[in-house]
PDB file of C-alpha atoms in Angstrom:
ATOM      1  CA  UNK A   1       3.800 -19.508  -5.109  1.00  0.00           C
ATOM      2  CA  UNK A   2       0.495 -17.652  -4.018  1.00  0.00           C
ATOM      3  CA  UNK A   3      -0.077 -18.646  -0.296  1.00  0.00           C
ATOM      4  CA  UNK A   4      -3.521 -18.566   1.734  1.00  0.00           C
ATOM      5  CA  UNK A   5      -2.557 -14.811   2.972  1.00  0.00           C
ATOM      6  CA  UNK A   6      -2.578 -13.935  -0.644  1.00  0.00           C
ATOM      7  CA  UNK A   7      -5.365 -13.180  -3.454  1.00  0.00           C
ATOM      8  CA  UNK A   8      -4.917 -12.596  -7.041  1.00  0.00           C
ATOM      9  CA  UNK A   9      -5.331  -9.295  -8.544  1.00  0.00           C
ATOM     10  CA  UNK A  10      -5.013  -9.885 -12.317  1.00  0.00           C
ATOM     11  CA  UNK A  11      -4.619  -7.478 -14.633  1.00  0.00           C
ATOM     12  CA  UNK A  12      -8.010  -8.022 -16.481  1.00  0.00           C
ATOM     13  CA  UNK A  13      -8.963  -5.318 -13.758  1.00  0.00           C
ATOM     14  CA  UNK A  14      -7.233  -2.245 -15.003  1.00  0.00           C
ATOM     15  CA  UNK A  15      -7.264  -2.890 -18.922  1.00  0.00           C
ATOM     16  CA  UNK A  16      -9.722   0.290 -19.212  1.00  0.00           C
ATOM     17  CA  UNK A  17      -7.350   2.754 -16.966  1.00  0.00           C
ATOM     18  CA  UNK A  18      -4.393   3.943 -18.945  1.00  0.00           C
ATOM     19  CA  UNK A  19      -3.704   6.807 -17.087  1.00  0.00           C
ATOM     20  CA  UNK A  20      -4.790   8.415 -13.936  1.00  0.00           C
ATOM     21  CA  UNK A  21      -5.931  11.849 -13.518  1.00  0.00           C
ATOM     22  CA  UNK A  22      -3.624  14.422 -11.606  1.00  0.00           C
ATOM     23  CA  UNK A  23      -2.967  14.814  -8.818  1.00  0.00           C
ATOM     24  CA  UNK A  24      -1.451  11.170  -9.507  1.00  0.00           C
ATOM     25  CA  UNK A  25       1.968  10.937 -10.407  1.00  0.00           C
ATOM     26  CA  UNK A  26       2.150   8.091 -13.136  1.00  0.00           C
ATOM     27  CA  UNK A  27       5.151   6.401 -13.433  1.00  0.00           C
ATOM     28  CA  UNK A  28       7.094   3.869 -15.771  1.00  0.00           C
ATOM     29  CA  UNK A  29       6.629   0.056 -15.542  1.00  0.00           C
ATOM     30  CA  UNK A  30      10.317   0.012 -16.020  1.00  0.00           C
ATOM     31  CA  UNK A  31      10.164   1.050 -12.113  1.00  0.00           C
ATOM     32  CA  UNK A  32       9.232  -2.603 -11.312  1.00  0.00           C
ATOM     33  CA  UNK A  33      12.314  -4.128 -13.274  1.00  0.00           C
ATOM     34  CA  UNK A  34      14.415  -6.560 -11.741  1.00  0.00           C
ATOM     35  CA  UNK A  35      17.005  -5.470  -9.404  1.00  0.00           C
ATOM     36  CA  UNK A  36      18.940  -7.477  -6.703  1.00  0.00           C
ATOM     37  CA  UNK A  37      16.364  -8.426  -4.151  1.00  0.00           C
ATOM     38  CA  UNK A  38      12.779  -8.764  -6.893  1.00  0.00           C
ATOM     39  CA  UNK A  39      11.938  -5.813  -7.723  1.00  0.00           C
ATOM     40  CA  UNK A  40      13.856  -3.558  -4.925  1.00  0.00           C
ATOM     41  CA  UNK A  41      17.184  -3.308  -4.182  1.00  0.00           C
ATOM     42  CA  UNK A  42      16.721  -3.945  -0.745  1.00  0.00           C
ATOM     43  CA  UNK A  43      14.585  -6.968   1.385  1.00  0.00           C
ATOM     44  CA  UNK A  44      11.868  -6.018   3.560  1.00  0.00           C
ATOM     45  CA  UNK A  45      13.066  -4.242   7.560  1.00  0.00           C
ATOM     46  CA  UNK A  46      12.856  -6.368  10.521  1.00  0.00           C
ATOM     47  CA  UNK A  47      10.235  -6.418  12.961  1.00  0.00           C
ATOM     48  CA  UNK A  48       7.558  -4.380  11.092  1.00  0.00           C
ATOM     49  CA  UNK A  49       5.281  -1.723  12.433  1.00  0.00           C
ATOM     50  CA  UNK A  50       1.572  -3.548  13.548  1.00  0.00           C
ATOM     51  CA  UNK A  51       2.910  -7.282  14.247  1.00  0.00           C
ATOM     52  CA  UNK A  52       3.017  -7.308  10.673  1.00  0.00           C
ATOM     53  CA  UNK A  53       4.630 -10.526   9.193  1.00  0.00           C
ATOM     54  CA  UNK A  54       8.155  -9.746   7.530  1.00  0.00           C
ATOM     55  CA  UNK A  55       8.407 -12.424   4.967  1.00  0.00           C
ATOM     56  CA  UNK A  56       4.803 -12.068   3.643  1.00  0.00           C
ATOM     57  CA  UNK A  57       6.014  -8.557   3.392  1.00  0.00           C
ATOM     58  CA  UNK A  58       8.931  -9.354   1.575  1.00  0.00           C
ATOM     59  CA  UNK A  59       6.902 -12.148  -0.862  1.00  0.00           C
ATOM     60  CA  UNK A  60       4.343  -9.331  -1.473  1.00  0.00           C
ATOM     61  CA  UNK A  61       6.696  -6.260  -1.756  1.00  0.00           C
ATOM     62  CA  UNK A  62       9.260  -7.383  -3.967  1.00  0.00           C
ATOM     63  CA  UNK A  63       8.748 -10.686  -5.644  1.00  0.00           C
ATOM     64  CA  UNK A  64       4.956 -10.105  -6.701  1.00  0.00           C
ATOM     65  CA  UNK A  65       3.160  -7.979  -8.909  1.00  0.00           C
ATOM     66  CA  UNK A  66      -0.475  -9.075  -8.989  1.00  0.00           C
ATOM     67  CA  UNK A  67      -1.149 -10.440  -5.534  1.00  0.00           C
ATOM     68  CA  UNK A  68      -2.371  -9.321  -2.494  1.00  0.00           C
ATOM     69  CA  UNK A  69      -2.540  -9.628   1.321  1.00  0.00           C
ATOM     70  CA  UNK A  70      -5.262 -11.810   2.291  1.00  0.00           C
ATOM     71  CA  UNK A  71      -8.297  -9.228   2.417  1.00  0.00           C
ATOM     72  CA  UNK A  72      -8.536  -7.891   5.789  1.00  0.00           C
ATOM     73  CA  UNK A  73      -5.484  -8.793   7.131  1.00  0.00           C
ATOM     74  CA  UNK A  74      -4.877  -5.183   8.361  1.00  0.00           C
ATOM     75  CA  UNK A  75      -7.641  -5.982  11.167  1.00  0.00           C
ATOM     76  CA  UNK A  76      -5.845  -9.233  11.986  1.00  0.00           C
ATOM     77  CA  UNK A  77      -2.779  -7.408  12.710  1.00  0.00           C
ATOM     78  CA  UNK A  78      -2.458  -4.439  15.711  1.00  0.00           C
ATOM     79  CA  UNK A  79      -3.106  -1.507  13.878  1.00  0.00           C
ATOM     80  CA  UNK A  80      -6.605  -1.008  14.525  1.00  0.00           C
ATOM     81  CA  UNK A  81      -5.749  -1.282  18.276  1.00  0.00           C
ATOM     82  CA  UNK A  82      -2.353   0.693  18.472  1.00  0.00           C
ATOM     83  CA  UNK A  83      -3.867   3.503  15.829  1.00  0.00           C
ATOM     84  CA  UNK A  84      -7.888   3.696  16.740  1.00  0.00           C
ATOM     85  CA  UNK A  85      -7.161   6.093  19.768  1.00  0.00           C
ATOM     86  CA  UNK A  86      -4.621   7.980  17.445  1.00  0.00           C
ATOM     87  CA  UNK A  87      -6.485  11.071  16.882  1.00  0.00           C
ATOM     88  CA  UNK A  88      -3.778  12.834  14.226  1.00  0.00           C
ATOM     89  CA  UNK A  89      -2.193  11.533  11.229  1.00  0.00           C
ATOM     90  CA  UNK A  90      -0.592   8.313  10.854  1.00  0.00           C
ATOM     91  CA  UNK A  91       2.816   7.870   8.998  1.00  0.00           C
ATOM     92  CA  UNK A  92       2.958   4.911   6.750  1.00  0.00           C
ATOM     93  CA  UNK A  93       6.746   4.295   5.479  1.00  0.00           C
ATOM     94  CA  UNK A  94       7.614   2.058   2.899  1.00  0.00           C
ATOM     95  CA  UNK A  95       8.393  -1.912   4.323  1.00  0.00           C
ATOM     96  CA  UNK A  96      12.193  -1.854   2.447  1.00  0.00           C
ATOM     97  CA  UNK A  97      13.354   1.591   2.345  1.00  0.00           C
ATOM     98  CA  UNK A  98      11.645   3.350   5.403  1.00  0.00           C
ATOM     99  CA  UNK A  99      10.705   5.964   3.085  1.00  0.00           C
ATOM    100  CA  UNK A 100       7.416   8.210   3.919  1.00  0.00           C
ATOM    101  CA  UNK A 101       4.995   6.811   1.408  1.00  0.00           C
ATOM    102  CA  UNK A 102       0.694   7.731   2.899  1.00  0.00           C
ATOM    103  CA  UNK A 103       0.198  10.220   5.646  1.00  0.00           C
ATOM    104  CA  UNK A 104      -3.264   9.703   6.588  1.00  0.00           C
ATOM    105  CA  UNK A 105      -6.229  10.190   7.666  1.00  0.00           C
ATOM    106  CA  UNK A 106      -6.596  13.853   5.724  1.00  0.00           C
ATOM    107  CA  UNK A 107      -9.449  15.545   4.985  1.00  0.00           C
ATOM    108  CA  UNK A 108     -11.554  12.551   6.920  1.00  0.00           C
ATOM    109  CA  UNK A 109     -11.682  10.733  10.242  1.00  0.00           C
ATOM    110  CA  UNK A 110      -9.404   7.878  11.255  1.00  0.00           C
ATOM    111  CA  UNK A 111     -13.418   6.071  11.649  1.00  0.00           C
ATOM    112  CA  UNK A 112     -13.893   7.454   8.185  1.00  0.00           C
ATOM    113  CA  UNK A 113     -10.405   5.987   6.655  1.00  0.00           C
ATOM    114  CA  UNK A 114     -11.262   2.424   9.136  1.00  0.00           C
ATOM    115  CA  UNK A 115     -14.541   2.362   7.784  1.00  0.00           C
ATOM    116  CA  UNK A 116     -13.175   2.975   3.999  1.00  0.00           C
ATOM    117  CA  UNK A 117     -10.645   0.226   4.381  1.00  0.00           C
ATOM    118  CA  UNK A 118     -12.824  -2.475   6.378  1.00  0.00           C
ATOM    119  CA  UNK A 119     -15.305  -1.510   3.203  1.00  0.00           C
ATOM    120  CA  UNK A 120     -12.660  -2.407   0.603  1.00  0.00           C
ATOM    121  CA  UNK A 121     -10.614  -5.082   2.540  1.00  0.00           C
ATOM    122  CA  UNK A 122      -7.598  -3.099   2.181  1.00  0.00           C
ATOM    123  CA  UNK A 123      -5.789   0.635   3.612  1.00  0.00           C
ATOM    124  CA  UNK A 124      -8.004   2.533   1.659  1.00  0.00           C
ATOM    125  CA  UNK A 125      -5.780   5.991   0.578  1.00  0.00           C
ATOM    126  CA  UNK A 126      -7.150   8.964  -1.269  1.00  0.00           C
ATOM    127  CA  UNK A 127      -4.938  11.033  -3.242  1.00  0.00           C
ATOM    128  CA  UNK A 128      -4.349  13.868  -0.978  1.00  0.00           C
ATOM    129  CA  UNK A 129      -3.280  10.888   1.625  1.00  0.00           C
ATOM    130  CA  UNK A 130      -0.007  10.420  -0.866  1.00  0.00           C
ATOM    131  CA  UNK A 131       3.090  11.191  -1.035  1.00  0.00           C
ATOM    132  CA  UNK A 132       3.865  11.913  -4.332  1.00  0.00           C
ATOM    133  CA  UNK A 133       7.477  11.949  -4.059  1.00  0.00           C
ATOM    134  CA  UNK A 134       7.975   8.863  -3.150  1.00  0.00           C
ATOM    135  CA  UNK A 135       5.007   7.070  -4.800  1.00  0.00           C
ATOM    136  CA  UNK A 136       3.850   5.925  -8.306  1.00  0.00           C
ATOM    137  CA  UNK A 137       0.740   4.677 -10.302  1.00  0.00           C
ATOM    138  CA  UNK A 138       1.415   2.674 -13.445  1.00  0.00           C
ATOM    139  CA  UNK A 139      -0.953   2.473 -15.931  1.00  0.00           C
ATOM    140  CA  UNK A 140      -1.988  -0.852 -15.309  1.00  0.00           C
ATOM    141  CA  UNK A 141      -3.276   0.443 -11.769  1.00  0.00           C
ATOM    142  CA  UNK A 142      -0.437  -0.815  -9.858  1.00  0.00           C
ATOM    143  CA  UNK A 143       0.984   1.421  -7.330  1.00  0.00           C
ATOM    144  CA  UNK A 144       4.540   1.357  -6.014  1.00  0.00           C
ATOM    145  CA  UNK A 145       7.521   3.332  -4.797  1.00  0.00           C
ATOM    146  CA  UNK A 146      10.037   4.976  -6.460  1.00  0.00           C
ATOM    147  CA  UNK A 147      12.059   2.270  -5.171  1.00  0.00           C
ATOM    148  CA  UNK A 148      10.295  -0.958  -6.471  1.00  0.00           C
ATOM    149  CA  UNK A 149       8.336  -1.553  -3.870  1.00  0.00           C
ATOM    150  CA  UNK A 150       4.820  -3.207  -4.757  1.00  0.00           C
ATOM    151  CA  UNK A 151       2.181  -1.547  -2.952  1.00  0.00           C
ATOM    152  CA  UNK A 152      -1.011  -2.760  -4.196  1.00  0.00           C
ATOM    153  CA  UNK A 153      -3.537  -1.113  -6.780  1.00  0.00           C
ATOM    154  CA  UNK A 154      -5.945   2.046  -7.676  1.00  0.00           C
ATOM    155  CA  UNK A 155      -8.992   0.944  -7.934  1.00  0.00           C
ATOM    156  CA  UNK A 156     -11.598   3.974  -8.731  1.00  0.00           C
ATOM    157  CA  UNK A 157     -14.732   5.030  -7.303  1.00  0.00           C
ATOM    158  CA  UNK A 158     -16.926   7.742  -7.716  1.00  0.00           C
ATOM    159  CA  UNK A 159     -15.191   9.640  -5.441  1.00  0.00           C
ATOM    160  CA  UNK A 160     -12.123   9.419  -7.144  1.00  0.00           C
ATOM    161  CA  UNK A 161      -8.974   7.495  -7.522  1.00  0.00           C
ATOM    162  CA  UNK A 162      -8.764   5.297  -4.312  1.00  0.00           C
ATOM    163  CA  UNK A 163      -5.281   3.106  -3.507  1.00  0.00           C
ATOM    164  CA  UNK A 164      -5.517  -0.232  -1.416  1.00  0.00           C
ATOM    165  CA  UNK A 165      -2.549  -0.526   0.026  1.00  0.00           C
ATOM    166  CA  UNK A 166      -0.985  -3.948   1.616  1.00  0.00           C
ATOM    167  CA  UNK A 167      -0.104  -3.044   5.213  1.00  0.00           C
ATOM    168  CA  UNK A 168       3.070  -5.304   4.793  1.00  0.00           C
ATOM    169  CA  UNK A 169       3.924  -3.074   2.168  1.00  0.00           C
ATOM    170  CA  UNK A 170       3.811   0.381   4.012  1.00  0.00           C
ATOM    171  CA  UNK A 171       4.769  -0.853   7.782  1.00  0.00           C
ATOM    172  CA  UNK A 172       7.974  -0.156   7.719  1.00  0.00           C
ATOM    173  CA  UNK A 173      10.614   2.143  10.337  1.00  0.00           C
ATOM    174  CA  UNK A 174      11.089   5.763   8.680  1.00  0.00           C
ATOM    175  CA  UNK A 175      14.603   6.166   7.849  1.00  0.00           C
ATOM    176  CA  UNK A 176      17.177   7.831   9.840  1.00  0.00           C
ATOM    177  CA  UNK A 177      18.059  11.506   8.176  1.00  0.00           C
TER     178      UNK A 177
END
């Protein structure tokens, strides 16, 4: 059931986008199939990076595949505060897995990616912000992990292919190698 910290991102948005030009990595909707927690094999990590809420995570990352944190959430949660005197790159791991999914900001300021993002309502990602090993476009528009983990859409501009990522979706602790 879609909840006030959701919107609905339909379909009706991508049905001109097949495919994505390189360097995305498209990837099979057969990623998103069922598996035995939604669409991941694993539920949403504990106490998420940012104060971000773990069972809107978990509604959003793996039982969902057209809605949408509530636009600007990001700014309701800490991450402007704990990352606006970061001045390097900020590691955004996957909310199930822990798995390194945007490194950003590259090729911009962190004030160019917070302005981006405040612009679009969403993380705002360009492609050279992701990585590819771990990360997916379908041709739909959806992006997600390798794992089944919904991470929201790409949604082009004339600057290029741009992802708006749900924070829930890429707060998570990086693994333990």
């Amino acid at each position: 059931a879609k909840t006030s910290e959701e919107i609905d991102v339909t379909a009706s948005h991508f049905e001109k986008m097949p495919t994505f030009p390189s360097p995305a990595v498209m990837g099979d909707p057969s990623i998103m199939s069922q598996k035995s927690h939604g669409t991941s094999n694993t539920a949403v990590q504990k106490n998420l990076r940012w104060g971000c809420d773990s069972k809107t995570a978990d509604r959003i990352c793996n039982f969902n595949r057209h809605y949408a944190e509530h636009s600007g959430y990001f700014e309701k949660t800490n991450f402007v505060e704990e990352e606006s005197g970061n001045e390097g790159e900020i590691y955004f791991h996957d909310s199930n897995t822990g798995k390194l999914l945007f490194v950003a900001p590259k090729g911009r300021s962190f004030r160019d990616f917070l302005f981006e993002s405040r612009n679009h309502g969403w993380p705002s990602f360009r492609d050279e912000e992701v990585v590819w090993e771990n990360v997916r476009c379908l041709p739909d528009g959806e992006t997600v992990s390798v794992d089944g983990t919904h991470l929201g859409h790409n949604l082009p501009d004339k600057k290029g292919s741009r992802y708006c990522i749900n924070l829930v979706c890429v707060a998570g602790k990086p693994i333990e190698e």
